[in-house]
PDB file of C-alpha atoms in Angstrom:
ATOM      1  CA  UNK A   1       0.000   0.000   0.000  1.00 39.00           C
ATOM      2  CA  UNK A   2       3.324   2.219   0.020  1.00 39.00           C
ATOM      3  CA  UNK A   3       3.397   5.585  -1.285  1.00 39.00           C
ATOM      4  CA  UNK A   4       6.485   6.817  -0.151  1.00 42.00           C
ATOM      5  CA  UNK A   5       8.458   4.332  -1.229  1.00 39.00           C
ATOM      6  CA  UNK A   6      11.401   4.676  -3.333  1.00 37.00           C
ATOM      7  CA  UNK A   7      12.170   6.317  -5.757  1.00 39.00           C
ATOM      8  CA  UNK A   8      10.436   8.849  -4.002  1.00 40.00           C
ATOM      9  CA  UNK A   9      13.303   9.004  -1.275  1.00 38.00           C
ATOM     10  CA  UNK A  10      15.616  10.207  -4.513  1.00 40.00           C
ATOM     11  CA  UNK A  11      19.463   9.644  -4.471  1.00 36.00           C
ATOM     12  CA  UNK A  12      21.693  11.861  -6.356  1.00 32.00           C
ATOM     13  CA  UNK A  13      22.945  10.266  -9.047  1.00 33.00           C
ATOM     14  CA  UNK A  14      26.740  10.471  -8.614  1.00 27.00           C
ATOM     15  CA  UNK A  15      27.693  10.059 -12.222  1.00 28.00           C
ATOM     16  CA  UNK A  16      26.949  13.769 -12.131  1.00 29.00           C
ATOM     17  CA  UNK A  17      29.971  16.093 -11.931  1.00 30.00           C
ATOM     18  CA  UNK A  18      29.995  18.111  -9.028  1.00 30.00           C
ATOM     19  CA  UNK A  19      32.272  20.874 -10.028  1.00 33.00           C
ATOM     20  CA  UNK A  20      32.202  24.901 -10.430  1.00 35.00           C
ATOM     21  CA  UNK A  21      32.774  25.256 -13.954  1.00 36.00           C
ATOM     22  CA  UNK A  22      32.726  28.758 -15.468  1.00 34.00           C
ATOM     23  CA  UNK A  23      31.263  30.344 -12.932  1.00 37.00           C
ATOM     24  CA  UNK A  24      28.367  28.446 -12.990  1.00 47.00           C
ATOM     25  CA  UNK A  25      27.154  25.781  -9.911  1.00 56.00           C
ATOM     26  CA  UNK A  26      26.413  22.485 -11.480  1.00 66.00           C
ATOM     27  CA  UNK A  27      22.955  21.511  -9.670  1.00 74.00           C
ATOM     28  CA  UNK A  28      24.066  18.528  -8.340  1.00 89.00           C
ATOM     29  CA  UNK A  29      26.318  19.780  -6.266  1.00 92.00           C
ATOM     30  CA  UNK A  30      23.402  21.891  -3.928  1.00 94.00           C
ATOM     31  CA  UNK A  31      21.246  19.464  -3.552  1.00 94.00           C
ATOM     32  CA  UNK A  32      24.438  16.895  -2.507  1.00 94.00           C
ATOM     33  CA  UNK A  33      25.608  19.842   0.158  1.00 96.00           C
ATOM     34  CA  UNK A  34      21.800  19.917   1.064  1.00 96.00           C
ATOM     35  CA  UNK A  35      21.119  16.647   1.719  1.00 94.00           C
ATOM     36  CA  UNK A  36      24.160  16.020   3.900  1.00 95.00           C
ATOM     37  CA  UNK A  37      23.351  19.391   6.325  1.00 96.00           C
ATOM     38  CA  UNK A  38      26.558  21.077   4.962  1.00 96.00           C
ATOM     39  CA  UNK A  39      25.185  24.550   4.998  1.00 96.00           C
ATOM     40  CA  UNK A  40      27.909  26.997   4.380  1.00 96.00           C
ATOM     41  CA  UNK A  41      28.879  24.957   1.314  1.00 96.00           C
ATOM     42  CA  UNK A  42      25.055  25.884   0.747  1.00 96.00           C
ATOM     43  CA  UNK A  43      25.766  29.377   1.205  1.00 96.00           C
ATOM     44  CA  UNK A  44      29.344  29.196  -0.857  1.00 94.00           C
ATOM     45  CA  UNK A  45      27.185  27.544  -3.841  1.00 94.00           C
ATOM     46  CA  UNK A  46      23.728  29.862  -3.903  1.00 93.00           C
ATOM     47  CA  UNK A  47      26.956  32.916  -3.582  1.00 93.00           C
ATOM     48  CA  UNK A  48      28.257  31.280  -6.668  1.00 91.00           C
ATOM     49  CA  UNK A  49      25.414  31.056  -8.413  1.00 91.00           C
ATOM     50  CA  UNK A  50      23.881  27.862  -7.384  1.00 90.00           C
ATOM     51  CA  UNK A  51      19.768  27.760  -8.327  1.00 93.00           C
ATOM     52  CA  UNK A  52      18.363  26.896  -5.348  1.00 94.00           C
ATOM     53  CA  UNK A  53      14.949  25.617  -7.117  1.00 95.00           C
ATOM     54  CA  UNK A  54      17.269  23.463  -9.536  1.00 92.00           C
ATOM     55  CA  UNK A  55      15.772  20.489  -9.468  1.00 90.00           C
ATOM     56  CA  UNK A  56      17.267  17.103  -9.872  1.00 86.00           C
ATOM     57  CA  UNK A  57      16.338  13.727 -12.027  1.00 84.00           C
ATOM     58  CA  UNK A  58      13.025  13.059  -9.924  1.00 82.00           C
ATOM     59  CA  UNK A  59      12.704  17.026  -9.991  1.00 89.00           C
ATOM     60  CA  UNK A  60      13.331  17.257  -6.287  1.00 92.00           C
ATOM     61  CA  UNK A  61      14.955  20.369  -4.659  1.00 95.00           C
ATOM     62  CA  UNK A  62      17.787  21.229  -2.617  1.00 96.00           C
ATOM     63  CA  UNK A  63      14.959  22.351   0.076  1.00 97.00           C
ATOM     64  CA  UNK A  64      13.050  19.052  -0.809  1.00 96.00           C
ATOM     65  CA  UNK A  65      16.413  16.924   0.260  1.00 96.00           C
ATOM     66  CA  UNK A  66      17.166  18.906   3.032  1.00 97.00           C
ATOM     67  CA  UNK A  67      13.732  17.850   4.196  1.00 97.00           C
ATOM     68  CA  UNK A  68      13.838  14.419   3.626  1.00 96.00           C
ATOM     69  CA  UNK A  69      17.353  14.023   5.262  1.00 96.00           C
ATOM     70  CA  UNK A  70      16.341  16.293   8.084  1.00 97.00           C
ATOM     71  CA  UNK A  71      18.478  18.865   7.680  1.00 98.00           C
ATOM     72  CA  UNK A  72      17.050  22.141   9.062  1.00 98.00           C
ATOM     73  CA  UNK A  73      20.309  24.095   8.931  1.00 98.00           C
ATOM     74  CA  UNK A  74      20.484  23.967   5.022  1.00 97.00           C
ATOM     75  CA  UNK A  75      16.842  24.443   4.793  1.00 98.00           C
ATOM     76  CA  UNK A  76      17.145  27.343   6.433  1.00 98.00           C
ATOM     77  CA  UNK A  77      20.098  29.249   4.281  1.00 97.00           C
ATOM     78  CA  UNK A  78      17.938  27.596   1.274  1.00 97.00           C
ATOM     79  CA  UNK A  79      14.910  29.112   2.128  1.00 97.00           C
ATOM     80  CA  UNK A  80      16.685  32.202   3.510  1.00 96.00           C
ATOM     81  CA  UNK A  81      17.947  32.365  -0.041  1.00 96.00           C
ATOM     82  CA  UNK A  82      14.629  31.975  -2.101  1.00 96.00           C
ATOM     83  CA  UNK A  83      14.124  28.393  -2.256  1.00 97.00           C
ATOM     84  CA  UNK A  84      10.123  28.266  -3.004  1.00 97.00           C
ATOM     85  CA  UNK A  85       8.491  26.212  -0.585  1.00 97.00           C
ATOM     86  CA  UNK A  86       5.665  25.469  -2.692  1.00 97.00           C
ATOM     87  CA  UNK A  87       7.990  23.419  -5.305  1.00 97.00           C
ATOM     88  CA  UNK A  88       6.857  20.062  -6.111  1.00 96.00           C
ATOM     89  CA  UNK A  89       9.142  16.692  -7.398  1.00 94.00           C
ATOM     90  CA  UNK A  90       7.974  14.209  -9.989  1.00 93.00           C
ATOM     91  CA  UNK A  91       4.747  12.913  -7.999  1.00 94.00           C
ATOM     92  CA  UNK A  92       4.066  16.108  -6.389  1.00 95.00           C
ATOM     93  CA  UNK A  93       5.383  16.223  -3.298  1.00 96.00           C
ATOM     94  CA  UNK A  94       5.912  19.157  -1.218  1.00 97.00           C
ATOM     95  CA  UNK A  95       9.373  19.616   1.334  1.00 98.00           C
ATOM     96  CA  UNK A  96       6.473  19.591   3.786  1.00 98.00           C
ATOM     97  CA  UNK A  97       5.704  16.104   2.352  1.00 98.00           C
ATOM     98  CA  UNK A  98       9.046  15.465   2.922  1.00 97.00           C
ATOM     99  CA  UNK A  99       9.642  16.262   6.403  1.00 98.00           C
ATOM    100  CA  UNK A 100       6.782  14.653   6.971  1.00 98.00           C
ATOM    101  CA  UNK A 101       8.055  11.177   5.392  1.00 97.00           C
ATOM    102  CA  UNK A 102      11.560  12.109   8.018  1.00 97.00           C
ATOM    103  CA  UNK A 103       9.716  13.582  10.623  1.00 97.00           C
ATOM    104  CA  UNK A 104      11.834  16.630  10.879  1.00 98.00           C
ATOM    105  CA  UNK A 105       9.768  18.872  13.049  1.00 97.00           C
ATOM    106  CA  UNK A 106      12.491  21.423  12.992  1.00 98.00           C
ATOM    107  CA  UNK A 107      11.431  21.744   8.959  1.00 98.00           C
ATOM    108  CA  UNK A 108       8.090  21.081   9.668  1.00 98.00           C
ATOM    109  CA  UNK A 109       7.709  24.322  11.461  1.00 98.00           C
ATOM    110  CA  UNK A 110      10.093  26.392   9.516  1.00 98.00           C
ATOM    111  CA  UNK A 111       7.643  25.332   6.358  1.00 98.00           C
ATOM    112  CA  UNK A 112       4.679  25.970   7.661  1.00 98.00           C
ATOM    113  CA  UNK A 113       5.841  29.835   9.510  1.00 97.00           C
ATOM    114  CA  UNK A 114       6.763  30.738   5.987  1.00 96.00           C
ATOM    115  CA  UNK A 115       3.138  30.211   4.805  1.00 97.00           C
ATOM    116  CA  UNK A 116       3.555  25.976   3.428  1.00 98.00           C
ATOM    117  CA  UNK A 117       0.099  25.005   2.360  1.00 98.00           C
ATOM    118  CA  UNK A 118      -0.510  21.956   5.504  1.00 98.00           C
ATOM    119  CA  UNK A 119      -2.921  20.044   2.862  1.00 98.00           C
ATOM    120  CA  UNK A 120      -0.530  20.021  -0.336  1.00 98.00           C
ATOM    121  CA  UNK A 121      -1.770  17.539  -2.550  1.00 97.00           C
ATOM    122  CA  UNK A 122       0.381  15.176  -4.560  1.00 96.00           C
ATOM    123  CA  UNK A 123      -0.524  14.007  -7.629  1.00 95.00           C
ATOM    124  CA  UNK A 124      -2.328  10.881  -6.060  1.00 95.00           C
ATOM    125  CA  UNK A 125      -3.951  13.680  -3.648  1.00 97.00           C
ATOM    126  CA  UNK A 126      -1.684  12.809  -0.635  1.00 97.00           C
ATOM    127  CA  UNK A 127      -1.404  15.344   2.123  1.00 98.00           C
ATOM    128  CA  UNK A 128       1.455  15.289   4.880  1.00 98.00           C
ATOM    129  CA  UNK A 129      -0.383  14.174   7.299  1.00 98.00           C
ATOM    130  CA  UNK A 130      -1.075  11.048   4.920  1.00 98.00           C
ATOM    131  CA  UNK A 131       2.656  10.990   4.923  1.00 97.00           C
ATOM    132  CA  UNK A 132       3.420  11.051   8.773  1.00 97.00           C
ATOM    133  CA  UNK A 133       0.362   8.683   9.326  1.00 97.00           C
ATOM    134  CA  UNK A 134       1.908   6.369   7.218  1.00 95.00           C
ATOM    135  CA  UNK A 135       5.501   6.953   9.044  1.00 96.00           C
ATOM    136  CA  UNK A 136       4.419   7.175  12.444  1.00 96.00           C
ATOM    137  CA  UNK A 137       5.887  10.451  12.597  1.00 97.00           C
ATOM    138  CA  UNK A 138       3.723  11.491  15.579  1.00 97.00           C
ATOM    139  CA  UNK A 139       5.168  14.599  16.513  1.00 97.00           C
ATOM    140  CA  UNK A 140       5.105  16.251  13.032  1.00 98.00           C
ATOM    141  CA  UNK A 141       1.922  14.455  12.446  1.00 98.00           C
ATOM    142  CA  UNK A 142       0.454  16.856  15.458  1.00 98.00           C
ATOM    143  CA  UNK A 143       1.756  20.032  14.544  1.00 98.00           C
ATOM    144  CA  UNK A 144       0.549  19.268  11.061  1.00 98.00           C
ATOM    145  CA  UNK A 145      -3.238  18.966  12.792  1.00 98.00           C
ATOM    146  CA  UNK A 146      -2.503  21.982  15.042  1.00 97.00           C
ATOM    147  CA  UNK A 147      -1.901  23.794  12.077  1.00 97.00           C
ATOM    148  CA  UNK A 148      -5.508  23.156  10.456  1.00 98.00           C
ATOM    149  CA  UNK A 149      -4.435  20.137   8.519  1.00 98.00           C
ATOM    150  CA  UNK A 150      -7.652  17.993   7.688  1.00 98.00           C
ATOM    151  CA  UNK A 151      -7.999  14.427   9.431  1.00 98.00           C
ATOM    152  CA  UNK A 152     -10.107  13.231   7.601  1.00 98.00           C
ATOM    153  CA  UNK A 153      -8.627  14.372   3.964  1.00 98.00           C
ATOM    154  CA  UNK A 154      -9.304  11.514   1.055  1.00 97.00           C
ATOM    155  CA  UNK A 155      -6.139  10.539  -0.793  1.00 96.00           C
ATOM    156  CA  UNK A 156      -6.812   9.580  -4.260  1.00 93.00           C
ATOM    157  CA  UNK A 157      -6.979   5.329  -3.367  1.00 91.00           C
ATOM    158  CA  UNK A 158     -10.036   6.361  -1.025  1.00 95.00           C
ATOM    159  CA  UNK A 159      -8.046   6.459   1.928  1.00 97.00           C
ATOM    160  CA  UNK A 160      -7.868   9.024   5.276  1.00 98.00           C
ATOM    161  CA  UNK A 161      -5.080   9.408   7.302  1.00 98.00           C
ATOM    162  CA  UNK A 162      -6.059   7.270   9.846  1.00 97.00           C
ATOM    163  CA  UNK A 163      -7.062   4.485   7.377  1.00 97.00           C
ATOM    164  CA  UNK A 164      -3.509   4.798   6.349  1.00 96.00           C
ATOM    165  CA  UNK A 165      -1.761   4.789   9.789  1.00 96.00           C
ATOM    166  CA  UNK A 166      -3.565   1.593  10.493  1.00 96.00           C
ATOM    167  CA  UNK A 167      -2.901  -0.232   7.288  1.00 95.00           C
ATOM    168  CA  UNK A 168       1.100   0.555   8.562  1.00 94.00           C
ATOM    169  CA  UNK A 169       0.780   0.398  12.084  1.00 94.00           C
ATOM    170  CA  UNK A 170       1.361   3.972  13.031  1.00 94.00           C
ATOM    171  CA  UNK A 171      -0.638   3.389  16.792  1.00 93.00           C
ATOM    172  CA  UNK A 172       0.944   6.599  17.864  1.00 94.00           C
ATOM    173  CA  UNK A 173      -0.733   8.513  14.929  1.00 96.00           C
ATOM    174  CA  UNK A 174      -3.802   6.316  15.028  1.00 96.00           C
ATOM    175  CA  UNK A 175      -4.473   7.424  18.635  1.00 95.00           C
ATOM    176  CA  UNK A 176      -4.010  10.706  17.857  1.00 97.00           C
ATOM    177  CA  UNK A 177      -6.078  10.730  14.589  1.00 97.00           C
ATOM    178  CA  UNK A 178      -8.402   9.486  16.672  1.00 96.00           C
ATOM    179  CA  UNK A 179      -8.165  11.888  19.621  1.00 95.00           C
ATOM    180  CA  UNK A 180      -8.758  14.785  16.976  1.00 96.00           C
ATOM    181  CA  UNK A 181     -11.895  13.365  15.449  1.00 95.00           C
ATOM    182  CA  UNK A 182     -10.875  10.830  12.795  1.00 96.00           C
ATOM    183  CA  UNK A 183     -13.499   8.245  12.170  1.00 96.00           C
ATOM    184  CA  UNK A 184     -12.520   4.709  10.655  1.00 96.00           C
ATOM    185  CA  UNK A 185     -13.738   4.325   7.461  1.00 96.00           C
ATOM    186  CA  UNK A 186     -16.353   1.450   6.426  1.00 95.00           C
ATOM    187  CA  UNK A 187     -15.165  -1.959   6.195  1.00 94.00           C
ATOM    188  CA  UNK A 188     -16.014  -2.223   2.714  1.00 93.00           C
ATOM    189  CA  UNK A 189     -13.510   0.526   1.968  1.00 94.00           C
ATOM    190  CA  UNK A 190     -10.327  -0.666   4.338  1.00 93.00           C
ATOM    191  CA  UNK A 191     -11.089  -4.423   4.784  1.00 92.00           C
ATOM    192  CA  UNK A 192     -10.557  -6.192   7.668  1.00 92.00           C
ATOM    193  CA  UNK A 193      -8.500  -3.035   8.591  1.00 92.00           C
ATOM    194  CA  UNK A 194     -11.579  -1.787  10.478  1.00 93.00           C
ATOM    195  CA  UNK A 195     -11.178  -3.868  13.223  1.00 93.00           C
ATOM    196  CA  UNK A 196      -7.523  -2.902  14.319  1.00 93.00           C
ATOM    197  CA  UNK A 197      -9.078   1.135  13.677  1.00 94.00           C
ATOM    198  CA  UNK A 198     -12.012   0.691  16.347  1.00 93.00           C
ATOM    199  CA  UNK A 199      -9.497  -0.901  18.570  1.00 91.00           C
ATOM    200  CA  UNK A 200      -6.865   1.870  18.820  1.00 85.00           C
ATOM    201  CA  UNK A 201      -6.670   3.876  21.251  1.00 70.00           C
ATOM    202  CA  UNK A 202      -8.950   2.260  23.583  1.00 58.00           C
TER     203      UNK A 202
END
């Protein structure tokens, strides 16, 4: 039932040269000093005329790995530096998707104070809180609901966050679905799902 499931989680392709070559940042590069938290070669690069919305093979972002390594230091100086927020990779997912999937709350919160829309839809009409149901990610999972993200939002399979934390086991996130209002869905829809859904939490 995975949808965050590789290739989502995008590595760099390493056959890619990751030089400065005529004054001009080869995009590989950023998004390799992004995803391994190394933020002043993030700053050195966007100085040298790195694009910090260059996107990558899957068309993920610096911002986008720093989110899914949990890196909130290079998210920052990415941001800080104009990285759009709102970008999306090859299945449309948000960095807020993406720190969802890590549970970085760190870049959670930095997302959503610079105006991240909590529902983004993928193209399969996943939210982030699908994401950190899925992942157990209870923490980020919360915030996500403090910040008006909808419980019971339907991903494009039929599904609700809750339906999805059971299918994975999530019981932190199903008890908290749960303590926010989420209903199970109808056994015709989840199976014999419905059963371990009723029982959480009580």
């Amino acid at each position: 039932m995975s949808v965050m499931r590789p290739p989502y989680i995008s590595k760099l392709a390493f056959a890619f040269c990751l030089v400065v070559a005529g004054g001009k940042v080869n995009a590989a590069a950023l998004h390799d000093a992004a995803r391994t938290g190394d933020a002043d070669k993030v700053k050195q690069l966007v100085a040298q005329g790195g694009d910090v919305n260059g996107r990558d093979e899957n068309r993920e972002t610096p911002l986008i790995e720093a989110a899914l390594a949990d890196q909130p230091t290079a998210a920052a100086v990415l941001i800080e530096a104009g990285a759009d927020i709102e970008a999306r990779n090859d299945r449309g997912f948000t960095a807020l998707h993406a720190s969802a999937y890590s549970g970085s709350q760190s870049i959670a919160a930095l997302l959503l104070n610079r105006g991240a829309t909590v529902d983004a839809r993928s193209m399969h009409k996943i939210t982030p809180l699908h994401v950190a149901a899925e992942q157990n990610q209870t923490a980020v999972a919360e915030m996500l609901i403090a910040r008006g993200a909808d419980v019971e939002a339907i991903q494009g399979d039929g599904f609700t966050p809750l339906s999805r934390a059971t299918f994975y086991k999530s019981a932190q996130v199903m008890a908290l679905l749960k303590r926010h209002g989420a209903k199970c869905q109808p056994r015709e829809t989840v199976g014999s799902s419905q059963a371990a859904c009723l029982a959480a939490g009580n």
